[in-house]
Amino acid sequence: MSAPVLEAIAVTKDYRLGKQPIPVLRGIDLAVQPGEKLALLGTSGAGKSTLLHVLGLLDAPTTGEIRYDGERVDQRSVAERARLRHRQIGFVFQFYHLIPELTALQNVMLSGMMATSVLQYWGARKAAKAAAIAMLEKVGLGHRLHHRPAELSGGERQRVAIARALVAEPRVILADEPTGNLDSQTANGVVELMFSIQRERGLAFVLVTHDENLARRCDRIVRLRDGAVVG
Amino acid sequence: MTAAFSPFLAWRYFVTRRINWLSTAGVMFAVWAMLLVDSVFTGFVSSIRQDVANSSPHLLVTDLPHDTDYQVLQPVVEAVDGVASSAPRLRHYGLLQPLRAPQRLSTAGSSQIDFDHARSGFALLLGVDPARELATGNLRDWLSRESPYGSSSFLQGNRLEQYPFADVDARQFGFFGLPGAVDWAARKRAGLPVEPDVADHRSNTPGVLFGYERALRLPWLRHGDPMELVCVSFTESGGKVTLHTHPSRVAFAGCYATGHRGFDEPTVLLPIETLRTMLGADAADPDSIALVTDVAVRVRESVSPDALPDLQRRLRDAVQKALGGKTCSVLDWREQNPVMLGAIAHEQAMMQFVLFVVMIVAATVIFATLHLMVVQKTRDIGILASLGGSPRAIGAVFLGNGFAVASIGTVLGVALGIVSVRFLNPVNEWLYATCGLELFPRALFDLSGIPVRLEASWIAAVAIGAMLLSLFVAWLPARKAARLHPVQALSHE
């Protein structure tokens, strides 16, 4: 077995309600291998999304460590964690989280603008635009490039979100209930699309879901209950 | 280094969210108002200062002892290096009553607090030596300057003639004397005895000159109208104060205008010899002195403004020495009009403060708009963080949005301000011609048009100030955006 690309070691996370700490994650140990599809399965309130945010460096663990390629990263500065997030991680959310003022193409191009300066981006703008168009064509939205999110269906929006997550060529995709807001037929299409790209690129894939059937399509299932891994 | 997404998204937010246009309009109108109002006020102030300066000699030797003799002072004053010439002045006060007035002049104005100099007959008398005043002060300009209503139309409308300054001979001009035919006709109108034949009449009546404002209030006044002038003075002897009245016959000889209403309205010019004689210093008496209260001084053109204080000091020292150590003052034109100029400066400062408040209001609109936008775009902030946007770059999105509002609003405001200033007078004239509306009543301000003066330094100050203030108020919500927690932002409803 190769070295894990992403690790959580004894991760806990508490929120505070007044002075009272509310434990959400209780000593999570988790390792995600390159090219692995991992499902985080659990009921609502089990801590799945919190764990995903901690793994994606959007939130800091109360105790424990997050490692990428064996290197501890959770203690790095805010700016360094943002850079790492851009280079290593792609997020796909249940509610798509597209910028409503931007077209599908602009939403995808936005990802490429995160870590480059204005001048750098200006020099590479044609290549960045071509890459974004290619990615949207890959997810089947080549004909919807200039539509805004409000003009797209739920499935189309999620495809745009997938294209946005992939265009920066991350090593890990963190998907939080990506089909939770879609009908079953559309959801099936989105899942097929995500998994085919995952296989093609050999990405590590962490999928948060409470759908047992969807979880079974992954290589491994980690079950969470009350903030702890139960199986 | 600015991440590429910051200006990109800032611009997209700016063009797609119409509330930004409201902020831009706020900045634009604030900048426009600051430029337009200040340019009018600066033009107005500049015009007033010019008129005040025009009503004053370069320097005025004043606060002299009551028995000062100009013949003693003249050589002393003109010997001071930097002095070009001097002219005697004698100030007093008096009452003027035209002999041909349709009714006795009333003492009140249009209200109890509005003292009407013309209708009351009260006058600040300024006795001048016309020949010396021509060489020293601005008398030539005062006599040739048009009234705010247009000199010729005003004179024709009031059936007046202007003093024939260019044609008059020196002897006649020396006492503002009238042509014989004019004096003859005026005396006849007033019922005074005259020669049967006008050709036999020679005028010996000293003339008085009114400011246009004063003459305007006496619509029945005609060129040459004889008037009774009375001065009063007091003497004290043995603890007893005695009142003396000094009557004299003068004639209305014409109008003058310095443009400074505070000078023109109360001040009546008359020959200094006439006033001296009235006050007991008879010119025909070889023992009398050339009485003066002030000496007007013309400074050589070679004297720079920086050297003026030194000249004032040397002049004062020389005069005080000639007066045997008695004190006097030497004032430049600003020091001669401290109340007027102080009031203008105060009003300008107040006006600029009000305009600053307008700018603050515009800045508050920007702040409110951007703050609202940060609240509305909280989820976008979480999205940007999830894509790898640093807090600083996320803050730069909103700061960039504020920069777009500020810069576009400022550029539009400056352009609108310049165009408004350029076309203010044509628009004012068009409004007056078509609707009878006046943005700036010329009769009220004694001005033929709206005085506008837009200075490049003020444009730069307003533009830079608007930009800095706008960026400051944009920075506050931008900082809030940068500090938002990504997870809380993503879950924001």
XYZ file of C-alpha atoms in Angstrom:
724
model
C 0.000 0.000 0.000
C 1.298 3.479 -0.906
C 1.564 6.328 1.591
C -1.742 8.099 2.279
C -2.249 11.400 0.555
C -4.475 12.663 3.370
C -4.528 11.724 7.038
C -6.484 12.693 10.106
C -4.789 11.640 13.334
C -6.733 11.716 16.589
C -8.780 14.665 15.398
C -11.277 16.206 17.761
C -13.441 19.222 17.183
C -15.443 21.070 19.788
C -17.846 23.902 19.259
C -18.846 26.155 22.074
C -22.346 26.963 23.135
C -21.718 29.800 25.560
C -19.092 28.403 27.921
C -20.151 24.837 27.273
C -17.968 22.875 24.807
C -19.968 20.686 22.418
C -17.830 17.816 21.072
C -18.548 17.173 17.381
C -15.567 14.978 16.454
C -14.113 12.603 19.021
C -10.662 11.341 18.099
C -11.008 10.567 14.411
C -8.223 8.576 12.749
C -8.484 8.381 9.005
C -6.120 7.793 6.061
C -7.044 8.336 2.422
C -4.889 6.633 -0.214
C -4.206 8.146 -3.656
C -6.885 7.039 -6.118
C -9.159 5.765 -3.347
C -12.886 6.442 -3.178
C -13.848 6.764 0.474
C -17.413 7.229 1.704
C -18.082 8.921 5.046
C -21.442 7.526 6.011
C -23.566 8.632 8.904
C -26.829 10.135 9.963
C -27.462 13.834 10.199
C -25.389 15.341 13.044
C -22.825 12.543 13.042
C -20.008 14.992 12.233
C -19.488 14.082 8.554
C -19.482 17.637 7.185
C -17.378 18.916 10.096
C -14.797 16.211 9.401
C -14.837 17.153 5.721
C -14.250 20.824 6.556
C -11.376 19.884 8.875
C -9.865 17.582 6.219
C -10.221 20.387 3.658
C -8.488 22.887 5.970
C -11.564 25.107 6.046
C -11.713 24.540 9.796
C -9.014 23.740 12.332
C -9.205 20.668 14.598
C -9.424 21.342 18.334
C -6.799 18.653 18.864
C -5.119 16.177 16.552
C -3.364 16.557 13.228
C -4.153 16.824 9.530
C -1.436 15.628 7.191
C -1.055 15.917 3.437
C 1.602 13.617 1.964
C 2.742 12.887 5.508
C 3.329 16.549 6.319
C 1.353 18.219 9.074
C -0.555 21.154 7.640
C -3.274 22.123 10.148
C -0.905 24.436 12.037
C 0.193 26.370 8.971
C -0.777 30.006 8.508
C -4.145 30.970 7.061
C -2.544 32.036 3.766
C -0.513 28.812 3.456
C -3.584 26.688 4.148
C -5.444 28.655 1.455
C -2.640 27.979 -1.042
C -2.613 24.290 -0.117
C -6.374 24.134 -0.492
C -6.082 25.576 -3.956
C -3.305 23.213 -5.074
C -4.422 19.959 -3.434
C -8.161 20.029 -2.769
C -11.321 20.390 -4.798
C -14.660 20.867 -3.057
C -18.067 19.828 -4.319
C -20.991 20.945 -2.155
C -24.596 19.858 -1.863
C -25.878 23.317 -2.794
C -23.329 23.775 -5.640
C -22.089 27.084 -4.224
C -21.597 28.848 -7.511
C -21.153 32.612 -7.687
C -24.503 33.821 -9.063
C -23.050 36.887 -10.819
C -20.727 34.755 -12.961
C -21.463 32.553 -15.952
C -20.657 28.855 -15.905
C -17.399 29.539 -17.721
C -16.442 32.377 -15.349
C -17.219 30.221 -12.310
C -14.840 27.560 -13.582
C -12.198 30.104 -14.610
C -12.382 31.629 -11.128
C -10.620 28.577 -9.715
C -7.611 29.255 -11.932
C -7.364 32.828 -10.699
C -6.923 31.957 -7.055
C -3.174 31.559 -6.771
C -1.916 33.723 -9.625
C -1.303 37.420 -9.719
C -3.128 39.683 -12.147
C -0.087 39.902 -14.418
C 0.558 36.154 -14.352
C -3.044 35.429 -15.114
C -3.127 38.003 -17.907
C -0.284 36.216 -19.647
C -1.954 32.823 -19.297
C -5.566 33.872 -19.681
C -6.129 32.217 -23.052
C -4.784 28.875 -21.813
C -6.871 29.197 -18.613
C -9.993 29.908 -20.630
C -9.316 26.977 -22.958
C -8.817 24.658 -19.956
C -12.083 25.838 -18.388
C -13.989 25.325 -21.643
C -12.454 21.865 -22.042
C -13.494 20.949 -18.510
C -17.043 22.186 -19.034
C -17.216 20.232 -22.284
C -15.989 17.189 -20.403
C -18.875 17.469 -17.947
C -21.276 17.922 -20.848
C -21.862 21.674 -20.576
C -20.055 22.900 -23.663
C -23.294 24.458 -24.836
C -23.992 26.266 -21.526
C -20.761 28.185 -21.133
C -22.272 31.635 -20.912
C -25.290 30.833 -18.780
C -25.497 32.020 -15.232
C -26.345 29.562 -12.412
C -29.918 30.844 -12.265
C -30.339 29.751 -15.896
C -29.082 26.191 -15.238
C -30.829 23.135 -13.799
C -29.695 21.582 -10.515
C -27.763 18.841 -12.308
C -26.103 21.356 -14.582
C -25.099 23.498 -11.652
C -23.520 20.530 -9.927
C -21.623 19.702 -13.119
C -20.317 23.246 -13.186
C -19.248 22.815 -9.547
C -17.471 19.571 -10.451
C -15.722 21.262 -13.368
C -14.659 24.090 -11.062
C -13.301 21.610 -8.507
C -11.316 19.731 -11.149
C -9.928 22.495 -13.315
C -7.163 23.340 -10.834
C -6.078 19.660 -11.009
C -6.260 18.825 -7.283
C -5.168 15.500 -5.797
C -8.114 15.179 -3.463
C -11.812 15.785 -4.062
C -13.967 16.401 -0.994
C -17.649 16.071 -1.863
C -20.292 16.986 0.718
C -23.604 15.317 -0.180
C -23.078 16.156 -3.874
C -26.328 14.492 -4.933
C -28.383 15.519 -1.914
C -30.230 18.196 -3.830
C -30.817 16.251 -7.064
C -33.448 13.831 -8.257
C -32.299 10.207 -8.496
C -31.785 10.164 -12.254
C -29.770 13.372 -12.274
C -27.899 12.256 -9.158
C -26.916 9.009 -10.865
C -25.540 10.924 -13.838
C -23.543 13.265 -11.582
C -22.093 10.319 -9.605
C -21.115 8.503 -12.796
C -19.416 11.645 -14.014
C -17.498 12.187 -10.770
C -16.350 8.585 -10.527
C -15.289 8.397 -14.158
C -13.119 11.500 -13.773
C -11.808 10.190 -10.463
C -10.755 6.925 -12.112
C -9.306 8.719 -15.108
C -7.178 11.061 -12.981
C -6.474 8.743 -10.081
C -7.826 11.221 -7.554
C -8.430 10.525 -3.907
C -12.147 10.987 -3.367
C -13.851 11.566 -0.024
C -17.619 11.459 -0.328
C -19.860 12.520 2.543
C -23.304 10.946 2.288
C -26.068 9.375 4.256
C -27.121 7.344 1.205
C -26.123 3.703 1.815
C -26.429 2.812 -1.892
C -24.176 5.631 -2.972
C -21.654 4.765 -0.257
C -21.499 1.157 -1.462
C -20.209 2.341 -4.829
C -17.043 3.599 -3.112
C -13.930 1.525 -2.370
C -14.300 1.914 1.367
C -16.942 3.076 3.814
C -16.160 4.822 7.093
C -19.181 5.064 9.335
C -19.514 7.931 11.780
C -21.783 8.116 14.763
C -21.762 10.936 17.318
C -18.437 12.189 16.040
C -16.586 8.890 16.242
C -15.655 6.243 13.687
C -17.721 3.156 14.321
C -16.752 0.982 11.407
C 0.592 40.616 -4.994
C -3.109 40.810 -5.788
C -4.697 37.505 -6.706
C -6.263 37.684 -10.166
C -9.730 36.807 -8.911
C -9.948 39.883 -6.651
C -10.191 42.605 -9.326
C -12.108 40.229 -11.627
C -14.813 39.520 -9.082
C -14.802 43.102 -7.802
C -15.609 44.323 -11.298
C -18.257 41.633 -11.847
C -19.930 42.581 -8.577
C -19.767 46.234 -9.572
C -21.403 45.814 -12.965
C -24.028 43.242 -11.961
C -25.222 44.650 -8.650
C -27.200 47.812 -9.228
C -26.864 48.926 -5.643
C -23.261 49.754 -6.546
C -24.554 52.204 -9.099
C -26.377 54.002 -6.286
C -23.108 54.378 -4.414
C -21.375 55.539 -7.571
C -24.114 58.107 -8.106
C -23.681 59.216 -4.491
C -19.949 59.806 -4.973
C -20.570 61.463 -8.323
C -23.112 63.927 -6.943
C -21.007 64.654 -3.869
C -17.938 65.405 -6.016
C -20.081 67.403 -8.445
C -21.619 69.431 -5.606
C -18.224 70.096 -4.050
C -16.779 71.313 -7.338
C -19.779 73.338 -8.457
C -20.632 74.975 -5.140
C -17.027 75.700 -4.320
C -16.315 77.088 -7.783
C -19.262 79.467 -7.451
C -18.246 80.402 -3.939
C -14.591 80.781 -4.897
C -15.604 82.896 -7.886
C -17.881 84.947 -5.658
C -15.214 85.380 -2.993
C -12.587 86.140 -5.605
C -14.861 88.775 -7.128
C -15.595 90.300 -3.722
C -11.919 90.312 -2.758
C -11.093 91.955 -6.067
C -13.756 94.596 -5.456
C -12.637 95.132 -1.874
C -9.057 95.500 -3.086
C -10.286 97.859 -5.797
C -11.971 100.063 -3.194
C -8.756 100.355 -1.198
C -5.413 101.992 -1.890
C -2.267 99.877 -1.795
C -1.527 101.266 1.655
C -3.455 103.605 3.897
C -1.776 105.742 6.544
C -4.515 106.125 9.135
C -5.259 106.609 12.834
C -3.618 109.999 12.449
C -3.994 112.802 15.026
C -7.041 115.011 14.371
C -4.992 118.017 13.294
C -2.715 116.297 10.789
C -1.514 118.493 7.936
C -1.025 116.724 4.607
C 1.515 119.334 3.517
C 3.727 118.143 6.342
C 3.198 114.474 5.669
C 3.357 114.434 1.877
C 7.136 114.905 1.487
C 7.802 112.476 4.324
C 5.564 109.780 2.871
C 6.775 110.164 -0.700
C 10.419 110.127 0.424
C 10.067 106.550 1.702
C 11.707 104.101 -0.683
C 9.022 102.107 -2.497
C 6.289 104.785 -2.368
C 5.196 105.986 -5.820
C 2.680 108.651 -4.831
C 0.256 109.702 -2.139
C -3.156 111.333 -1.910
C -4.873 113.093 0.987
C -8.166 111.818 2.288
C -10.574 113.316 4.754
C -13.341 111.216 6.222
C -16.388 112.567 8.001
C -20.107 111.950 8.107
C -23.035 114.063 7.093
C -26.597 114.327 5.915
C -27.571 115.070 2.318
C -30.943 116.491 1.393
C -31.703 117.095 -2.298
C -33.543 120.390 -2.742
C -35.800 118.853 -5.363
C -36.805 115.679 -3.440
C -40.517 114.825 -3.805
C -40.711 114.273 -0.036
C -38.428 114.680 2.934
C -36.139 111.708 3.154
C -37.130 109.171 5.758
C -34.664 107.871 8.283
C -35.685 104.241 8.242
C -35.025 101.527 5.754
C -37.328 98.747 4.751
C -37.218 97.416 8.288
C -35.996 98.551 11.658
C -32.718 96.751 11.243
C -32.111 97.648 7.602
C -30.615 101.097 7.622
C -31.049 102.714 4.243
C -28.229 105.171 3.700
C -29.651 106.629 0.506
C -33.183 107.229 1.712
C -32.099 108.481 5.124
C -29.635 110.881 3.540
C -26.873 109.693 5.841
C -23.490 109.551 4.146
C -19.952 108.613 4.943
C -18.170 111.511 3.304
C -14.831 110.859 1.674
C -13.083 114.030 0.641
C -10.497 113.410 -2.036
C -8.124 115.448 -4.143
C -9.240 114.180 -7.568
C -5.925 114.828 -9.314
C -3.826 113.126 -6.642
C -6.387 110.372 -6.208
C -6.179 109.612 -9.922
C -2.437 109.082 -9.599
C -2.600 107.114 -6.386
C -5.846 105.207 -6.071
C -8.361 103.644 -8.424
C -10.547 106.700 -9.054
C -10.171 106.328 -12.814
C -11.566 102.809 -12.587
C -14.304 103.834 -10.157
C -15.595 106.446 -12.598
C -15.427 104.275 -15.690
C -16.623 101.027 -14.187
C -20.025 99.820 -15.221
C -22.762 99.271 -12.717
C -24.011 95.720 -12.225
C -26.946 96.627 -14.423
C -24.848 97.979 -17.259
C -23.702 101.531 -16.876
C -25.405 103.054 -19.894
C -28.748 101.295 -19.459
C -28.803 102.213 -15.784
C -28.028 105.836 -16.504
C -30.546 106.069 -19.331
C -33.212 104.324 -17.283
C -32.720 106.887 -14.557
C -32.282 109.790 -16.985
C -28.807 110.411 -15.617
C -25.548 111.378 -17.274
C -22.239 110.000 -16.207
C -19.569 112.456 -15.291
C -17.792 113.374 -18.539
C -14.531 112.236 -17.083
C -12.531 111.940 -20.304
C -13.417 115.398 -21.557
C -13.374 117.481 -18.423
C -10.694 120.041 -17.826
C -8.528 119.815 -14.730
C -9.970 122.906 -13.040
C -13.507 121.652 -13.392
C -12.578 118.138 -12.325
C -10.799 119.488 -9.244
C -14.126 120.109 -7.537
C -16.174 117.561 -9.493
C -17.697 120.589 -11.112
C -20.600 120.428 -13.500
C -20.884 121.886 -16.973
C -22.535 125.294 -16.719
C -25.586 124.294 -18.729
C -26.260 121.293 -16.515
C -25.923 123.305 -13.334
C -28.128 126.044 -14.769
C -30.905 123.593 -15.696
C -30.722 121.816 -12.341
C -30.891 125.038 -10.367
C -33.868 126.083 -12.416
C -35.615 122.784 -11.736
C -34.991 123.278 -8.023
C -36.388 126.825 -8.092
C -33.046 128.466 -7.309
C -32.173 131.851 -8.820
C -30.360 131.606 -12.174
C -29.180 133.974 -14.898
C -31.738 134.520 -17.643
C -29.355 133.206 -20.267
C -27.711 129.840 -19.779
C -24.613 131.048 -21.631
C -23.921 133.489 -18.806
C -23.926 130.800 -16.124
C -20.700 129.400 -14.651
C -21.012 126.593 -12.152
C -19.217 127.080 -8.842
C -21.041 124.315 -7.002
C -18.820 121.466 -5.820
C -20.045 118.081 -7.025
C -20.668 114.914 -5.063
C -20.438 111.408 -6.509
C -22.779 108.626 -5.402
C -22.224 104.916 -5.694
C -24.620 103.353 -8.192
C -26.428 101.551 -5.374
C -27.194 104.837 -3.656
C -28.309 106.569 -6.830
C -30.557 103.640 -7.723
C -32.564 104.159 -4.557
C -33.352 107.752 -5.505
C -35.154 107.302 -8.831
C -36.096 110.967 -9.104
C -32.459 112.051 -8.888
C -31.124 113.979 -11.896
C -27.663 115.013 -12.945
C -26.815 118.359 -11.377
C -29.524 118.293 -8.704
C -28.522 120.719 -5.929
C -28.321 119.301 -2.421
C -27.903 120.550 1.073
C -25.019 118.850 2.873
C -24.721 119.179 6.640
C -21.862 118.000 8.832
C -21.764 118.160 12.566
C -18.840 118.374 14.918
C -18.384 118.747 18.642
C -16.093 120.913 20.706
C -15.480 120.712 24.399
C -14.646 123.694 26.551
C -14.684 123.861 30.297
C -16.411 120.520 30.535
C -19.165 121.689 28.199
C -19.759 119.940 24.875
C -21.000 122.116 22.021
C -22.562 120.851 18.801
C -21.638 122.677 15.576
C -23.425 122.212 12.284
C -21.661 122.958 9.002
C -24.005 123.342 6.034
C -22.894 123.551 2.435
C -24.463 123.497 -1.003
C -23.329 120.719 -3.331
C -24.677 119.139 -6.505
C -25.111 115.575 -7.660
C -22.345 115.182 -10.233
C -22.477 111.505 -11.176
C -21.915 107.916 -10.129
C -18.948 105.761 -9.295
C -18.526 102.057 -8.558
C -15.722 100.242 -6.793
C -17.848 97.087 -6.849
C -17.553 96.779 -3.058
C -21.099 97.319 -1.925
C -20.075 97.967 1.667
C -18.078 100.956 0.410
C -20.234 102.193 -2.433
C -23.587 102.293 -0.697
C -22.752 104.607 2.225
C -19.793 106.521 0.798
C -20.230 109.812 -1.010
C -17.162 111.283 -2.721
C -16.660 115.003 -2.681
C -13.755 117.427 -3.155
C -11.508 117.428 -0.109
C -11.355 121.240 -0.134
C -15.127 121.411 0.279
C -15.092 119.090 3.266
C -12.087 120.851 4.812
C -13.848 124.185 4.524
C -16.985 122.759 6.126
C -14.902 121.456 9.033
C -13.226 124.808 9.582
C -9.992 124.380 7.644
C -10.886 126.894 4.948
C -8.693 126.497 1.879
C -8.765 130.249 1.301
C -7.338 130.896 4.786
C -3.537 130.964 4.610
C -3.328 129.894 8.264
C -5.421 126.777 7.857
C -3.860 123.391 7.387
C -4.429 120.777 4.669
C -6.469 118.649 7.042
C -6.448 114.876 6.494
C -7.631 111.829 8.397
C -5.798 109.387 6.123
C -3.188 109.316 3.400
C -3.618 106.898 0.509
C -0.336 105.517 -0.778
C 0.517 103.953 -4.119
C 3.375 101.468 -3.937
C 5.897 101.156 -6.752
C 5.392 98.105 -8.960
C 8.924 96.974 -8.148
C 7.884 96.290 -4.535
C 7.027 92.618 -4.202
C 4.211 91.448 -1.915
C 6.837 89.912 0.362
C 8.522 93.305 0.776
C 5.277 95.092 1.633
C 5.396 94.500 5.418
C 8.848 96.047 5.520
C 7.604 99.045 3.555
C 4.645 99.383 5.939
C 7.018 99.392 8.895
C 9.378 101.982 7.354
C 6.458 104.187 6.325
C 4.910 104.038 9.780
C 8.244 104.890 11.435
C 8.791 107.847 9.075
C 5.271 109.250 9.620
C 5.416 108.806 13.389
C 8.745 110.618 13.412
C 7.199 113.485 11.403
C 4.273 113.581 13.848
C 6.641 114.062 16.745
C 6.247 110.544 18.045
C 2.478 110.328 17.807
C 1.270 106.932 16.688
C -0.401 105.972 13.441
C -1.162 102.839 11.459
C -0.183 101.806 7.944
C -2.587 99.218 6.562
C -2.552 97.163 3.381
C -5.845 96.461 1.598
C -6.560 93.369 3.655
C -5.970 95.157 6.937
C -8.232 97.990 5.786
C -11.168 95.550 5.447
C -10.667 92.975 8.208
C -14.340 92.422 9.048
C -15.450 91.884 5.451
C -12.561 89.592 4.545
C -12.804 87.739 7.849
C -16.509 87.144 7.274
C -15.820 85.841 3.769
C -13.095 83.506 4.998
C -15.389 82.249 7.735
C -18.251 81.684 5.302
C -15.928 79.844 2.929
C -14.734 77.593 5.742
C -18.341 76.926 6.767
C -19.314 76.162 3.206
C -16.412 73.752 2.808
C -17.429 72.065 6.047
C -20.980 71.641 4.732
C -19.570 70.168 1.522
C -17.406 67.847 3.584
C -20.577 66.684 5.344
C -22.064 65.988 1.893
C -19.021 63.857 1.156
C -19.430 62.057 4.478
C -23.040 61.281 3.537
C -21.854 59.848 0.219
C -19.205 57.828 2.041
C -21.853 56.535 4.409
C -23.875 55.366 1.419
C -20.800 53.488 0.164
C -20.253 51.968 3.565
C -23.882 50.915 3.906
C -23.912 49.486 0.388
C -20.705 47.531 0.785
C -21.626 46.372 4.252
C -24.930 45.120 2.905
C -23.103 43.443 0.055
C -20.721 41.651 2.403
C -23.719 40.340 4.315
C -25.446 39.286 1.096
C -22.272 37.734 -0.309
C -21.230 35.913 2.840
C -21.696 32.558 1.157
C -19.578 33.718 -1.782
C -16.842 34.499 0.716
C -17.007 30.900 1.941
C -16.915 29.648 -1.662
C -13.836 31.746 -2.404
C -12.159 30.412 0.732
C -12.940 26.825 -0.306
C -11.397 27.495 -3.714
C -8.192 28.655 -2.046
C -8.748 32.387 -1.783
C -6.713 33.936 1.039
C -8.483 36.255 3.496
C -6.468 39.170 2.169
C -7.454 38.442 -1.433
C -11.098 38.011 -0.402
C -11.001 41.366 1.372
C -9.464 42.825 -1.777
C -12.598 41.836 -3.708
C -14.701 44.189 -1.628
C -12.020 46.845 -1.432
C -11.743 46.616 -5.223
C -15.489 47.026 -5.479
C -15.223 50.141 -3.317
C -12.363 51.361 -5.509
C -14.533 50.932 -8.612
C -17.362 52.876 -6.949
C -14.997 55.608 -5.773
C -12.951 55.981 -8.954
C -15.859 55.865 -11.391
C -17.975 58.134 -9.164
C -15.085 60.571 -8.819
C -14.275 60.651 -12.540
C -17.944 61.177 -13.433
C -18.333 63.790 -10.684
C -15.263 65.721 -11.857
C -16.438 65.598 -15.480
C -19.946 66.698 -14.511
C -18.524 69.420 -12.279
C -16.304 70.827 -15.027
C -19.146 70.764 -17.556
C -21.560 72.377 -15.064
C -19.111 75.139 -14.253
C -18.452 75.702 -17.949
C -22.147 76.013 -18.819
C -23.525 77.488 -15.593
C -23.896 81.023 -16.903
C -25.474 80.029 -20.257
C -27.915 77.768 -18.384
C -28.672 80.551 -15.910
C -29.323 82.988 -18.734
C -31.463 80.455 -20.582
C -33.517 79.774 -17.446
C -33.974 83.491 -16.907
C -34.986 84.064 -20.522
C -37.408 81.144 -20.726
C -38.792 80.747 -17.196
C -37.771 83.920 -15.392
C -35.711 81.839 -12.954
C -32.367 83.035 -11.646
C -30.020 80.562 -9.998
C -28.016 83.464 -8.646
C -29.952 86.751 -8.453
C -27.622 89.298 -10.012
C -29.409 92.271 -8.446
C -28.884 90.790 -5.001
C -25.180 90.215 -5.452
C -24.302 93.155 -7.705
C -22.844 90.827 -10.317
C -23.495 90.673 -14.030
C -23.159 86.869 -14.081
C -22.480 83.946 -11.793
C -18.825 84.246 -10.861
C -17.256 80.803 -11.212
C -13.673 79.855 -10.616
C -12.675 76.212 -10.632
C -9.111 75.710 -9.532
C -7.065 72.654 -10.487
C -5.828 72.327 -6.919
C -9.413 72.093 -5.646
C -10.308 69.481 -8.274
C -7.281 67.459 -7.194
C -8.111 67.891 -3.500
C -11.740 66.845 -3.988
C -10.828 63.876 -6.203
C -8.113 62.608 -3.871
C -10.276 63.249 -0.810
C -13.246 61.423 -2.325
C -11.054 58.479 -3.283
C -9.385 58.224 0.113
C -12.632 58.599 2.045
C -14.402 56.069 -0.182
C -11.558 53.591 0.120
C -11.514 54.018 3.880
C -15.213 53.256 4.234
C -14.820 50.363 1.770
C -11.945 49.011 3.811
C -14.167 48.453 6.859
C -16.567 45.945 5.222
C -13.633 44.479 3.271
C -11.886 43.763 6.552
C -15.047 42.158 7.847
C -15.190 39.951 4.741
C -11.563 38.937 5.176
C -12.194 37.933 8.786
C -15.223 35.752 8.156
C -14.778 32.107 9.036
C -15.049 30.021 5.852
C -17.313 27.342 7.348
C -19.663 29.873 8.913
C -19.690 31.762 5.638
C -20.569 28.639 3.650
C -23.458 27.810 5.962
C -24.770 31.391 5.907
C -28.448 31.545 4.973
